């Protein structure tokens, strides 16, 4: 497993080879377009499917891996984390983009990419300006990022502006997982 801060702020990390190859193989071989799905709450107008986790034959193995992973992540990134909270599996359909935004006061998240064009990764920015690129992530199986939004001891919370501004091309899709992190 590789966990590397993208800069001196130590609140955004590149992660790679997080999950076992056997689990990765199951994820990659899943027939994503045939699975039951719904629209993500708050994203109903987006061309994004949220897969119903109970339809994933390997979901309990995923949850168990995440529960075990949390302690390793805690030690690697230096933030005390509460228990694993859950994961949303997303199929981003042709035309999908995600405007620049922050995740508000959500303490943190880990988004992993699994399938899609290498150029469809999430971009992070120093502030709300697409010319102020902080880091560009690529799409590659078993890679992604961990974002920590925890306020400093004096209460300051640096906003982490991010987006996916390149549309998913026609006849393609992007698969990613989004797991919630709660820090102390």
mmCIF file of C-alpha atoms in Angstrom:
data_model
loop_
_atom_site.group_PDB
_atom_site.id
_atom_site.type_symbol
_atom_site.label_atom_id
_atom_site.label_comp_id
_atom_site.label_asym_id
_atom_site.label_seq_id
_atom_site.Cartn_x
_atom_site.Cartn_y
_atom_site.Cartn_z
ATOM 1 C CA UNK A 1 0.000 0.000 0.000
ATOM 2 C CA UNK A 2 1.225 3.472 -0.889
ATOM 3 C CA UNK A 3 -0.047 6.583 0.937
ATOM 4 C CA UNK A 4 1.633 9.861 0.025
ATOM 5 C CA UNK A 5 0.677 13.446 0.925
ATOM 6 C CA UNK A 6 0.334 15.538 -2.239
ATOM 7 C CA UNK A 7 1.873 18.621 -0.579
ATOM 8 C CA UNK A 8 2.936 20.185 2.739
ATOM 9 C CA UNK A 9 -0.669 20.681 3.953
ATOM 10 C CA UNK A 10 -0.825 16.996 4.943
ATOM 11 C CA UNK A 11 -4.602 16.796 4.399
ATOM 12 C CA UNK A 12 -4.788 15.304 0.889
ATOM 13 C CA UNK A 13 -3.139 11.975 0.145
ATOM 14 C CA UNK A 14 -2.547 9.895 -2.987
ATOM 15 C CA UNK A 15 -3.327 6.235 -2.257
ATOM 16 C CA UNK A 16 -2.432 3.215 -4.365
ATOM 17 C CA UNK A 17 -2.671 -0.569 -4.021
ATOM 18 C CA UNK A 18 -4.938 -0.260 -1.004
ATOM 19 C CA UNK A 19 -6.974 -3.448 -1.522
ATOM 20 C CA UNK A 20 -5.971 -7.048 -2.202
ATOM 21 C CA UNK A 21 -5.574 -8.138 -5.810
ATOM 22 C CA UNK A 22 -8.318 -10.752 -5.404
ATOM 23 C CA UNK A 23 -10.800 -8.052 -4.318
ATOM 24 C CA UNK A 24 -9.615 -5.724 -7.096
ATOM 25 C CA UNK A 25 -10.162 -8.513 -9.642
ATOM 26 C CA UNK A 26 -13.739 -8.985 -8.390
ATOM 27 C CA UNK A 27 -14.416 -5.247 -8.611
ATOM 28 C CA UNK A 28 -12.997 -4.938 -12.127
ATOM 29 C CA UNK A 29 -14.911 -7.986 -13.425
ATOM 30 C CA UNK A 30 -18.283 -6.795 -12.060
ATOM 31 C CA UNK A 31 -20.954 -6.176 -14.708
ATOM 32 C CA UNK A 32 -21.607 -2.642 -13.452
ATOM 33 C CA UNK A 33 -24.225 -1.648 -16.010
ATOM 34 C CA UNK A 34 -26.416 -4.648 -15.128
ATOM 35 C CA UNK A 35 -26.645 -3.892 -11.383
ATOM 36 C CA UNK A 36 -29.645 -2.309 -9.625
ATOM 37 C CA UNK A 37 -29.130 1.364 -8.872
ATOM 38 C CA UNK A 38 -30.720 4.634 -7.812
ATOM 39 C CA UNK A 39 -29.801 8.305 -8.031
ATOM 40 C CA UNK A 40 -27.631 9.646 -5.211
ATOM 41 C CA UNK A 41 -29.571 11.869 -2.825
ATOM 42 C CA UNK A 42 -28.833 15.489 -3.683
ATOM 43 C CA UNK A 43 -27.530 14.451 -7.126
ATOM 44 C CA UNK A 44 -30.775 13.315 -8.729
ATOM 45 C CA UNK A 45 -30.216 15.331 -11.921
ATOM 46 C CA UNK A 46 -26.649 14.079 -12.439
ATOM 47 C CA UNK A 47 -25.853 11.297 -14.932
ATOM 48 C CA UNK A 48 -24.573 9.168 -12.048
ATOM 49 C CA UNK A 49 -25.835 5.834 -10.763
ATOM 50 C CA UNK A 50 -25.425 4.831 -7.146
ATOM 51 C CA UNK A 51 -25.189 1.050 -7.092
ATOM 52 C CA UNK A 52 -27.209 -0.797 -4.463
ATOM 53 C CA UNK A 53 -24.452 -2.297 -2.297
ATOM 54 C CA UNK A 54 -26.409 -5.445 -1.448
ATOM 55 C CA UNK A 55 -26.204 -6.418 -5.158
ATOM 56 C CA UNK A 56 -22.401 -6.595 -4.993
ATOM 57 C CA UNK A 57 -21.443 -10.227 -4.285
ATOM 58 C CA UNK A 58 -18.140 -9.119 -2.747
ATOM 59 C CA UNK A 59 -19.545 -6.225 -0.647
ATOM 60 C CA UNK A 60 -19.032 -7.922 2.745
ATOM 61 C CA UNK A 61 -15.378 -8.572 1.824
ATOM 62 C CA UNK A 62 -15.087 -4.879 0.882
ATOM 63 C CA UNK A 63 -16.585 -3.722 4.190
ATOM 64 C CA UNK A 64 -14.319 -6.049 6.167
ATOM 65 C CA UNK A 65 -11.255 -4.807 4.261
ATOM 66 C CA UNK A 66 -12.201 -1.185 4.954
ATOM 67 C CA UNK A 67 -12.701 -1.857 8.666
ATOM 68 C CA UNK A 68 -9.210 -3.387 8.866
ATOM 69 C CA UNK A 69 -7.741 -0.642 6.688
ATOM 70 C CA UNK A 70 -8.849 2.216 8.934
ATOM 71 C CA UNK A 71 -6.167 1.531 11.583
ATOM 72 C CA UNK A 72 -3.445 1.417 8.923
ATOM 73 C CA UNK A 73 -4.697 4.677 7.417
ATOM 74 C CA UNK A 74 -4.824 6.282 10.841
ATOM 75 C CA UNK A 75 -1.171 5.448 11.447
ATOM 76 C CA UNK A 76 -0.107 6.504 7.948
ATOM 77 C CA UNK A 77 -1.835 9.882 7.756
ATOM 78 C CA UNK A 78 -1.602 10.874 11.420
ATOM 79 C CA UNK A 79 -5.310 11.454 12.085
ATOM 80 C CA UNK A 80 -7.345 9.558 14.657
ATOM 81 C CA UNK A 81 -10.328 8.101 12.823
ATOM 82 C CA UNK A 82 -13.584 6.640 14.039
ATOM 83 C CA UNK A 83 -14.939 3.399 12.624
ATOM 84 C CA UNK A 84 -15.511 2.844 8.916
ATOM 85 C CA UNK A 85 -18.874 4.418 8.037
ATOM 86 C CA UNK A 86 -19.736 3.021 4.606
ATOM 87 C CA UNK A 87 -19.136 3.284 0.874
ATOM 88 C CA UNK A 88 -21.118 4.523 -2.118
ATOM 89 C CA UNK A 89 -20.341 2.874 -5.469
ATOM 90 C CA UNK A 90 -20.846 5.209 -8.399
ATOM 91 C CA UNK A 91 -21.175 4.638 -12.129
ATOM 92 C CA UNK A 92 -20.622 7.992 -13.826
ATOM 93 C CA UNK A 93 -22.387 7.913 -17.176
ATOM 94 C CA UNK A 94 -21.523 9.653 -20.469
ATOM 95 C CA UNK A 95 -21.632 13.427 -20.079
ATOM 96 C CA UNK A 96 -21.014 13.316 -16.308
ATOM 97 C CA UNK A 97 -19.002 16.175 -14.834
ATOM 98 C CA UNK A 98 -18.809 17.477 -11.305
ATOM 99 C CA UNK A 99 -18.554 21.234 -10.807
ATOM 100 C CA UNK A 100 -16.014 22.662 -8.411
ATOM 101 C CA UNK A 101 -17.178 22.271 -4.825
ATOM 102 C CA UNK A 102 -16.121 21.389 -1.289
ATOM 103 C CA UNK A 103 -17.586 18.611 0.812
ATOM 104 C CA UNK A 104 -18.474 21.133 3.491
ATOM 105 C CA UNK A 105 -17.884 19.919 7.008
ATOM 106 C CA UNK A 106 -17.648 16.223 6.189
ATOM 107 C CA UNK A 107 -14.569 15.192 8.194
ATOM 108 C CA UNK A 108 -13.024 13.180 5.372
ATOM 109 C CA UNK A 109 -13.398 10.740 2.523
ATOM 110 C CA UNK A 110 -11.519 8.179 0.492
ATOM 111 C CA UNK A 111 -12.415 8.023 -3.191
ATOM 112 C CA UNK A 112 -10.938 5.166 -5.182
ATOM 113 C CA UNK A 113 -11.198 4.801 -8.949
ATOM 114 C CA UNK A 114 -11.616 1.463 -10.672
ATOM 115 C CA UNK A 115 -12.636 1.809 -14.311
ATOM 116 C CA UNK A 116 -12.484 4.736 -16.718
ATOM 117 C CA UNK A 117 -10.300 6.905 -18.878
ATOM 118 C CA UNK A 118 -7.099 7.949 -17.104
ATOM 119 C CA UNK A 119 -8.013 11.638 -17.586
ATOM 120 C CA UNK A 120 -11.296 11.399 -15.650
ATOM 121 C CA UNK A 121 -9.764 11.720 -12.192
ATOM 122 C CA UNK A 122 -10.683 14.308 -9.582
ATOM 123 C CA UNK A 123 -8.756 17.599 -9.600
ATOM 124 C CA UNK A 124 -8.075 19.555 -6.414
ATOM 125 C CA UNK A 125 -7.508 23.311 -6.365
ATOM 126 C CA UNK A 126 -5.857 25.749 -3.959
ATOM 127 C CA UNK A 127 -9.021 27.843 -4.007
ATOM 128 C CA UNK A 128 -12.185 28.151 -6.115
ATOM 129 C CA UNK A 129 -10.402 28.796 -9.394
ATOM 130 C CA UNK A 130 -9.771 26.191 -12.092
ATOM 131 C CA UNK A 131 -6.406 27.863 -12.858
ATOM 132 C CA UNK A 132 -5.151 27.154 -9.318
ATOM 133 C CA UNK A 133 -4.553 23.407 -9.672
ATOM 134 C CA UNK A 134 -3.266 21.756 -6.517
ATOM 135 C CA UNK A 135 -3.248 18.125 -7.680
ATOM 136 C CA UNK A 136 -4.726 16.099 -10.538
ATOM 137 C CA UNK A 137 -5.575 12.471 -9.776
ATOM 138 C CA UNK A 138 -5.766 9.888 -12.555
ATOM 139 C CA UNK A 139 -8.189 7.005 -12.947
ATOM 140 C CA UNK A 140 -6.480 3.677 -12.429
ATOM 141 C CA UNK A 141 -7.710 0.557 -10.621
ATOM 142 C CA UNK A 142 -7.039 0.564 -6.866
ATOM 143 C CA UNK A 143 -5.856 4.181 -6.742
ATOM 144 C CA UNK A 144 -7.395 7.349 -5.418
ATOM 145 C CA UNK A 145 -7.201 9.901 -2.657
ATOM 146 C CA UNK A 146 -7.902 10.498 0.995
ATOM 147 C CA UNK A 147 -9.138 13.978 1.843
ATOM 148 C CA UNK A 148 -9.179 15.179 5.461
ATOM 149 C CA UNK A 149 -11.373 18.197 6.256
ATOM 150 C CA UNK A 150 -10.717 18.387 9.956
ATOM 151 C CA UNK A 151 -10.424 21.860 11.489
ATOM 152 C CA UNK A 152 -7.183 22.908 13.173
ATOM 153 C CA UNK A 153 -7.013 23.320 16.968
ATOM 154 C CA UNK A 154 -8.045 26.961 16.605
ATOM 155 C CA UNK A 155 -11.115 25.971 14.574
ATOM 156 C CA UNK A 156 -9.881 26.925 11.101
ATOM 157 C CA UNK A 157 -11.105 24.539 8.384
ATOM 158 C CA UNK A 158 -9.309 24.865 5.039
ATOM 159 C CA UNK A 159 -11.789 24.205 2.237
ATOM 160 C CA UNK A 160 -10.718 21.529 -0.216
ATOM 161 C CA UNK A 161 -12.011 22.661 -3.598
ATOM 162 C CA UNK A 162 -12.257 19.825 -6.102
ATOM 163 C CA UNK A 163 -14.002 18.916 -9.343
ATOM 164 C CA UNK A 164 -14.169 16.605 -12.329
ATOM 165 C CA UNK A 165 -14.481 19.042 -15.209
ATOM 166 C CA UNK A 166 -13.746 16.671 -18.118
ATOM 167 C CA UNK A 167 -16.992 14.978 -19.238
ATOM 168 C CA UNK A 168 -17.189 11.207 -19.380
ATOM 169 C CA UNK A 169 -17.053 10.478 -23.144
ATOM 170 C CA UNK A 170 -19.910 8.869 -25.086
ATOM 171 C CA UNK A 171 -19.964 5.064 -24.828
ATOM 172 C CA UNK A 172 -17.775 5.131 -21.698
ATOM 173 C CA UNK A 173 -18.295 5.259 -17.948
ATOM 174 C CA UNK A 174 -16.262 5.777 -14.783
ATOM 175 C CA UNK A 175 -16.491 3.551 -11.693
ATOM 176 C CA UNK A 176 -15.461 4.910 -8.303
ATOM 177 C CA UNK A 177 -16.046 4.171 -4.651
ATOM 178 C CA UNK A 178 -16.550 6.903 -2.056
ATOM 179 C CA UNK A 179 -16.002 5.930 1.588
ATOM 180 C CA UNK A 180 -16.751 8.246 4.486
ATOM 181 C CA UNK A 181 -14.061 9.004 7.082
ATOM 182 C CA UNK A 182 -14.931 10.359 10.504
ATOM 183 C CA UNK A 183 -11.976 11.844 12.410
ATOM 184 C CA UNK A 184 -11.580 12.803 16.032
#
